[in-house]
Amino acid sequence: MIFSLQGLVQELTPTYAVINVQGVGYYIGISLMTSQTLTLRQEAFLYTQQIIREDAHLLFGFNTRSEKEMFNLLISVNGVGAVSALILLSTLSLDEIASAILSSNSALIQKAKGIGAKTAERIIVDLKDKVQKFSNPEENISTLANNKVKEESLSALEVLGIPKRMSEKIADRIIKQNPAVSVEELVKQILKNI
């Protein structure tokens, strides 16, 4: 069983990465949240989950142990496959998934592409007693992704001569309204609001 991988990010897309570990490239399915924490041609460490099926050996990677645990809980639900679990992890943060399950908010879970009403209800019923610890996780991955976007944006603005103090409050407000904002979009929005 491959528990984790550390190596160079050889290829990177929103849904998979290839991690080169001493000359061997591992193709790893990842969530959008994990994708945002990786940088092409940089060293990376991922917790992994290996799934062996009759027709395939699959490897999935996660930036945090919490994300890996949530993935394993989701795929334990009948009708939720690895791809659906990754889509859910890409659509909502760990905190949002846990809160939706604990508050029986199936509409929020259904926002993930490919998850219908019956599957959402099954996720709620099966995992309600198991997600308590995720409702306020220490290592909330969306926060890490937002911080990375914010830092890159503020650095770019400093190069343009705009003080960090001036743009930081505006950046926080924009990220709060749109957590999935890109670096380019955030820079544009900050420049409009100064």
PDB file of C-alpha atoms in Angstrom:
ATOM      1  CA  MET A   1       0.000   0.000   0.000  1.00  0.00           C
ATOM      2  CA  ILE A   2       1.402   3.420  -1.000  1.00  0.00           C
ATOM      3  CA  PHE A   3       0.744   5.732   1.984  1.00  0.00           C
ATOM      4  CA  SER A   4       2.382   8.916   0.694  1.00  0.00           C
ATOM      5  CA  LEU A   5       4.597  10.281  -2.075  1.00  0.00           C
ATOM      6  CA  GLN A   6       7.239  12.973  -2.094  1.00  0.00           C
ATOM      7  CA  GLY A   7       8.768  14.180  -5.308  1.00  0.00           C
ATOM      8  CA  LEU A   8       8.773  16.719  -8.105  1.00  0.00           C
ATOM      9  CA  VAL A   9       5.486  17.812  -9.708  1.00  0.00           C
ATOM     10  CA  GLN A  10       6.080  16.731 -13.323  1.00  0.00           C
ATOM     11  CA  GLU A  11       2.569  17.470 -14.649  1.00  0.00           C
ATOM     12  CA  LEU A  12      -0.283  19.385 -13.035  1.00  0.00           C
ATOM     13  CA  THR A  13      -3.939  19.850 -13.963  1.00  0.00           C
ATOM     14  CA  PRO A  14      -6.997  20.615 -11.779  1.00  0.00           C
ATOM     15  CA  THR A  15      -7.874  16.879 -11.673  1.00  0.00           C
ATOM     16  CA  TYR A  16      -4.549  15.012 -11.689  1.00  0.00           C
ATOM     17  CA  ALA A  17      -0.844  15.402 -11.088  1.00  0.00           C
ATOM     18  CA  VAL A  18       2.181  13.345 -12.051  1.00  0.00           C
ATOM     19  CA  ILE A  19       4.663  13.192  -9.174  1.00  0.00           C
ATOM     20  CA  ASN A  20       8.173  12.115 -10.169  1.00  0.00           C
ATOM     21  CA  VAL A  21       9.725  10.115  -7.333  1.00  0.00           C
ATOM     22  CA  GLN A  22      13.344   9.275  -8.183  1.00  0.00           C
ATOM     23  CA  GLY A  23      12.620   8.829 -11.874  1.00  0.00           C
ATOM     24  CA  VAL A  24       9.236   7.079 -11.526  1.00  0.00           C
ATOM     25  CA  GLY A  25       6.196   9.189 -12.468  1.00  0.00           C
ATOM     26  CA  TYR A  26       3.064   8.447 -10.399  1.00  0.00           C
ATOM     27  CA  TYR A  27      -0.250   9.498 -11.970  1.00  0.00           C
ATOM     28  CA  ILE A  28      -2.416  10.710  -9.084  1.00  0.00           C
ATOM     29  CA  GLY A  29      -6.049  11.827  -9.119  1.00  0.00           C
ATOM     30  CA  ILE A  30      -6.463  14.983  -7.028  1.00  0.00           C
ATOM     31  CA  SER A  31      -9.147  17.449  -5.987  1.00  0.00           C
ATOM     32  CA  LEU A  32      -9.143  21.069  -7.103  1.00  0.00           C
ATOM     33  CA  MET A  33      -8.243  22.088  -3.535  1.00  0.00           C
ATOM     34  CA  THR A  34      -5.095  19.909  -3.575  1.00  0.00           C
ATOM     35  CA  SER A  35      -4.271  21.065  -7.111  1.00  0.00           C
ATOM     36  CA  GLN A  36      -4.177  24.676  -5.923  1.00  0.00           C
ATOM     37  CA  THR A  37      -1.529  23.831  -3.315  1.00  0.00           C
ATOM     38  CA  LEU A  38       0.863  22.245  -5.854  1.00  0.00           C
ATOM     39  CA  THR A  39       3.318  24.049  -8.133  1.00  0.00           C
ATOM     40  CA  LEU A  40       4.692  22.637 -11.389  1.00  0.00           C
ATOM     41  CA  ARG A  41       8.368  21.574 -11.184  1.00  0.00           C
ATOM     42  CA  GLN A  42       8.390  22.051  -7.388  1.00  0.00           C
ATOM     43  CA  GLU A  43       8.808  19.487  -4.607  1.00  0.00           C
ATOM     44  CA  ALA A  44       5.489  18.162  -3.245  1.00  0.00           C
ATOM     45  CA  PHE A  45       4.296  15.810  -0.521  1.00  0.00           C
ATOM     46  CA  LEU A  46       0.922  14.067  -0.830  1.00  0.00           C
ATOM     47  CA  TYR A  47      -0.909  11.539   1.307  1.00  0.00           C
ATOM     48  CA  THR A  48      -2.207   8.864  -1.035  1.00  0.00           C
ATOM     49  CA  GLN A  49      -4.996   6.340  -1.251  1.00  0.00           C
ATOM     50  CA  GLN A  50      -4.555   3.364  -3.535  1.00  0.00           C
ATOM     51  CA  ILE A  51      -7.658   1.694  -4.958  1.00  0.00           C
ATOM     52  CA  ILE A  52      -7.205  -1.636  -6.711  1.00  0.00           C
ATOM     53  CA  ARG A  53     -10.030  -2.771  -8.941  1.00  0.00           C
ATOM     54  CA  GLU A  54     -10.310  -5.680 -11.312  1.00  0.00           C
ATOM     55  CA  ASP A  55      -9.641  -3.417 -14.302  1.00  0.00           C
ATOM     56  CA  ALA A  56      -7.395  -0.711 -12.797  1.00  0.00           C
ATOM     57  CA  HIS A  57      -4.931   0.301 -10.094  1.00  0.00           C
ATOM     58  CA  LEU A  58      -5.774   3.870  -9.104  1.00  0.00           C
ATOM     59  CA  LEU A  59      -3.881   6.334  -6.935  1.00  0.00           C
ATOM     60  CA  PHE A  60      -5.398   9.443  -5.359  1.00  0.00           C
ATOM     61  CA  GLY A  61      -3.461  12.212  -3.614  1.00  0.00           C
ATOM     62  CA  PHE A  62      -4.352  14.655  -0.850  1.00  0.00           C
ATOM     63  CA  ASN A  63      -2.642  17.692   0.600  1.00  0.00           C
ATOM     64  CA  THR A  64      -3.816  16.895   4.154  1.00  0.00           C
ATOM     65  CA  ARG A  65      -4.697  13.799   6.160  1.00  0.00           C
ATOM     66  CA  SER A  66      -8.139  15.310   6.801  1.00  0.00           C
ATOM     67  CA  GLU A  67      -8.904  15.438   3.078  1.00  0.00           C
ATOM     68  CA  LYS A  68      -7.788  11.811   2.704  1.00  0.00           C
ATOM     69  CA  GLU A  69      -9.996  10.754   5.639  1.00  0.00           C
ATOM     70  CA  MET A  70     -13.013  12.563   4.171  1.00  0.00           C
ATOM     71  CA  PHE A  71     -12.350  10.925   0.776  1.00  0.00           C
ATOM     72  CA  ASN A  72     -12.296   7.473   2.416  1.00  0.00           C
ATOM     73  CA  LEU A  73     -15.533   8.207   4.299  1.00  0.00           C
ATOM     74  CA  LEU A  74     -17.232   9.358   1.089  1.00  0.00           C
ATOM     75  CA  ILE A  75     -16.203   6.294  -0.938  1.00  0.00           C
ATOM     76  CA  SER A  76     -17.449   4.058   1.886  1.00  0.00           C
ATOM     77  CA  VAL A  77     -20.988   5.233   1.034  1.00  0.00           C
ATOM     78  CA  ASN A  78     -22.771   2.903  -1.397  1.00  0.00           C
ATOM     79  CA  GLY A  79     -23.065   4.653  -4.774  1.00  0.00           C
ATOM     80  CA  VAL A  80     -20.209   7.127  -4.238  1.00  0.00           C
ATOM     81  CA  GLY A  81     -17.160   6.289  -6.316  1.00  0.00           C
ATOM     82  CA  ALA A  82     -13.688   7.808  -6.199  1.00  0.00           C
ATOM     83  CA  VAL A  83     -14.442  10.301  -8.984  1.00  0.00           C
ATOM     84  CA  SER A  84     -17.653  11.501  -7.289  1.00  0.00           C
ATOM     85  CA  ALA A  85     -15.788  11.884  -4.003  1.00  0.00           C
ATOM     86  CA  LEU A  86     -13.075  13.985  -5.706  1.00  0.00           C
ATOM     87  CA  ILE A  87     -15.714  16.151  -7.392  1.00  0.00           C
ATOM     88  CA  LEU A  88     -17.374  16.737  -4.022  1.00  0.00           C
ATOM     89  CA  LEU A  89     -13.990  17.601  -2.460  1.00  0.00           C
ATOM     90  CA  SER A  90     -13.362  19.986  -5.380  1.00  0.00           C
ATOM     91  CA  THR A  91     -16.754  21.662  -5.022  1.00  0.00           C
ATOM     92  CA  LEU A  92     -16.960  22.122  -1.237  1.00  0.00           C
ATOM     93  CA  SER A  93     -14.397  22.526   1.541  1.00  0.00           C
ATOM     94  CA  LEU A  94     -14.088  19.840   4.234  1.00  0.00           C
ATOM     95  CA  ASP A  95     -15.865  22.161   6.646  1.00  0.00           C
ATOM     96  CA  GLU A  96     -18.748  22.729   4.193  1.00  0.00           C
ATOM     97  CA  ILE A  97     -19.137  18.993   3.510  1.00  0.00           C
ATOM     98  CA  ALA A  98     -19.189  18.206   7.239  1.00  0.00           C
ATOM     99  CA  SER A  99     -21.616  21.043   7.991  1.00  0.00           C
ATOM    100  CA  ALA A 100     -23.928  19.952   5.146  1.00  0.00           C
ATOM    101  CA  ILE A 101     -23.955  16.366   6.469  1.00  0.00           C
ATOM    102  CA  LEU A 102     -24.475  17.419  10.100  1.00  0.00           C
ATOM    103  CA  SER A 103     -27.301  19.821   9.197  1.00  0.00           C
ATOM    104  CA  SER A 104     -28.867  17.373   6.657  1.00  0.00           C
ATOM    105  CA  ASN A 105     -28.427  19.946   3.875  1.00  0.00           C
ATOM    106  CA  SER A 106     -28.697  17.630   0.857  1.00  0.00           C
ATOM    107  CA  ALA A 107     -29.123  20.610  -1.520  1.00  0.00           C
ATOM    108  CA  LEU A 108     -25.570  21.751  -0.759  1.00  0.00           C
ATOM    109  CA  ILE A 109     -24.151  18.243  -1.332  1.00  0.00           C
ATOM    110  CA  GLN A 110     -26.052  18.059  -4.643  1.00  0.00           C
ATOM    111  CA  LYS A 111     -24.102  21.105  -5.887  1.00  0.00           C
ATOM    112  CA  ALA A 112     -21.335  18.626  -6.711  1.00  0.00           C
ATOM    113  CA  LYS A 113     -21.736  17.441 -10.298  1.00  0.00           C
ATOM    114  CA  GLY A 114     -23.052  13.878 -10.559  1.00  0.00           C
ATOM    115  CA  ILE A 115     -24.462  13.657  -7.030  1.00  0.00           C
ATOM    116  CA  GLY A 116     -28.237  13.370  -7.057  1.00  0.00           C
ATOM    117  CA  ALA A 117     -30.829  13.591  -4.300  1.00  0.00           C
ATOM    118  CA  LYS A 118     -30.735   9.890  -3.349  1.00  0.00           C
ATOM    119  CA  THR A 119     -26.934   9.789  -3.149  1.00  0.00           C
ATOM    120  CA  ALA A 120     -26.847  13.016  -1.127  1.00  0.00           C
ATOM    121  CA  GLU A 121     -29.380  11.569   1.345  1.00  0.00           C
ATOM    122  CA  ARG A 122     -27.347   8.342   1.585  1.00  0.00           C
ATOM    123  CA  ILE A 123     -24.177  10.356   2.327  1.00  0.00           C
ATOM    124  CA  ILE A 124     -26.016  12.220   5.111  1.00  0.00           C
ATOM    125  CA  VAL A 125     -27.459   9.054   6.680  1.00  0.00           C
ATOM    126  CA  ASP A 126     -24.233   7.029   6.471  1.00  0.00           C
ATOM    127  CA  LEU A 127     -21.775   9.719   7.587  1.00  0.00           C
ATOM    128  CA  LYS A 128     -23.702  11.847  10.103  1.00  0.00           C
ATOM    129  CA  ASP A 129     -21.974  10.193  13.081  1.00  0.00           C
ATOM    130  CA  LYS A 130     -18.533  10.178  11.449  1.00  0.00           C
ATOM    131  CA  VAL A 131     -17.872  13.772  10.325  1.00  0.00           C
ATOM    132  CA  GLN A 132     -18.021  15.653  13.637  1.00  0.00           C
ATOM    133  CA  LYS A 133     -14.251  16.246  13.697  1.00  0.00           C
ATOM    134  CA  PHE A 134     -14.306  17.862  10.236  1.00  0.00           C
ATOM    135  CA  SER A 135     -16.808  20.573  11.102  1.00  0.00           C
ATOM    136  CA  ASN A 136     -13.970  22.853  12.202  1.00  0.00           C
ATOM    137  CA  PRO A 137     -10.741  21.259  10.959  1.00  0.00           C
ATOM    138  CA  GLU A 138      -7.362  22.723  11.905  1.00  0.00           C
ATOM    139  CA  GLU A 139      -6.023  22.214   8.408  1.00  0.00           C
ATOM    140  CA  ASN A 140      -8.831  23.584   6.266  1.00  0.00           C
ATOM    141  CA  ILE A 141      -7.506  23.200   2.746  1.00  0.00           C
ATOM    142  CA  SER A 142      -9.642  25.946   1.184  1.00  0.00           C
ATOM    143  CA  THR A 143      -8.128  28.415   3.640  1.00  0.00           C
ATOM    144  CA  LEU A 144      -4.650  27.298   2.562  1.00  0.00           C
ATOM    145  CA  ALA A 145      -5.580  27.755  -1.107  1.00  0.00           C
ATOM    146  CA  ASN A 146      -7.090  31.197  -0.403  1.00  0.00           C
ATOM    147  CA  ASN A 147      -3.952  32.255   1.480  1.00  0.00           C
ATOM    148  CA  LYS A 148      -1.771  31.211  -1.462  1.00  0.00           C
ATOM    149  CA  VAL A 149      -3.923  33.191  -3.932  1.00  0.00           C
ATOM    150  CA  LYS A 150      -3.951  36.196  -1.590  1.00  0.00           C
ATOM    151  CA  GLU A 151      -0.170  36.151  -1.035  1.00  0.00           C
ATOM    152  CA  GLU A 152       0.587  35.861  -4.766  1.00  0.00           C
ATOM    153  CA  SER A 153      -1.827  38.713  -5.538  1.00  0.00           C
ATOM    154  CA  LEU A 154      -0.409  41.004  -2.850  1.00  0.00           C
ATOM    155  CA  SER A 155       3.144  40.289  -4.056  1.00  0.00           C
ATOM    156  CA  ALA A 156       2.153  41.163  -7.627  1.00  0.00           C
ATOM    157  CA  LEU A 157       0.580  44.431  -6.433  1.00  0.00           C
ATOM    158  CA  GLU A 158       3.687  45.300  -4.385  1.00  0.00           C
ATOM    159  CA  VAL A 159       5.737  44.971  -7.581  1.00  0.00           C
ATOM    160  CA  LEU A 160       3.341  47.524  -9.106  1.00  0.00           C
ATOM    161  CA  GLY A 161       4.080  49.845  -6.178  1.00  0.00           C
ATOM    162  CA  ILE A 162       0.868  49.341  -4.187  1.00  0.00           C
ATOM    163  CA  PRO A 163       1.511  48.903  -0.436  1.00  0.00           C
ATOM    164  CA  LYS A 164       0.467  45.559   1.064  1.00  0.00           C
ATOM    165  CA  ARG A 165      -1.483  47.265   3.871  1.00  0.00           C
ATOM    166  CA  MET A 166      -3.676  49.075   1.361  1.00  0.00           C
ATOM    167  CA  SER A 167      -4.597  46.007  -0.708  1.00  0.00           C
ATOM    168  CA  GLU A 168      -4.871  43.371   2.070  1.00  0.00           C
ATOM    169  CA  LYS A 169      -8.288  44.438   3.422  1.00  0.00           C
ATOM    170  CA  ILE A 170      -9.737  44.633  -0.084  1.00  0.00           C
ATOM    171  CA  ALA A 171      -8.309  41.168  -0.857  1.00  0.00           C
ATOM    172  CA  ASP A 172      -9.908  39.695   2.287  1.00  0.00           C
ATOM    173  CA  ARG A 173     -13.301  41.150   1.352  1.00  0.00           C
ATOM    174  CA  ILE A 174     -13.126  39.807  -2.227  1.00  0.00           C
ATOM    175  CA  ILE A 175     -11.988  36.320  -1.091  1.00  0.00           C
ATOM    176  CA  LYS A 176     -14.845  36.209   1.445  1.00  0.00           C
ATOM    177  CA  GLN A 177     -17.353  36.962  -1.346  1.00  0.00           C
ATOM    178  CA  ASN A 178     -15.696  34.602  -3.855  1.00  0.00           C
ATOM    179  CA  PRO A 179     -13.477  31.903  -2.239  1.00  0.00           C
ATOM    180  CA  ALA A 180     -12.627  30.365  -5.649  1.00  0.00           C
ATOM    181  CA  VAL A 181     -11.186  33.609  -7.084  1.00  0.00           C
ATOM    182  CA  SER A 182      -8.003  33.269  -9.170  1.00  0.00           C
ATOM    183  CA  VAL A 183      -4.827  35.317  -8.659  1.00  0.00           C
ATOM    184  CA  GLU A 184      -5.417  37.286 -11.892  1.00  0.00           C
ATOM    185  CA  GLU A 185      -9.045  38.035 -11.012  1.00  0.00           C
ATOM    186  CA  LEU A 186      -8.134  39.055  -7.462  1.00  0.00           C
ATOM    187  CA  VAL A 187      -5.462  41.482  -8.711  1.00  0.00           C
ATOM    188  CA  LYS A 188      -7.964  43.029 -11.160  1.00  0.00           C
ATOM    189  CA  GLN A 189     -10.638  43.367  -8.454  1.00  0.00           C
ATOM    190  CA  ILE A 190      -8.203  44.966  -5.984  1.00  0.00           C
ATOM    191  CA  LEU A 191      -7.027  47.460  -8.623  1.00  0.00           C
ATOM    192  CA  LYS A 192     -10.679  48.410  -9.336  1.00  0.00           C
ATOM    193  CA  ASN A 193     -11.379  48.943  -5.626  1.00  0.00           C
ATOM    194  CA  ILE A 194      -8.337  51.079  -4.724  1.00  0.00           C
TER     195      ILE A 194
END
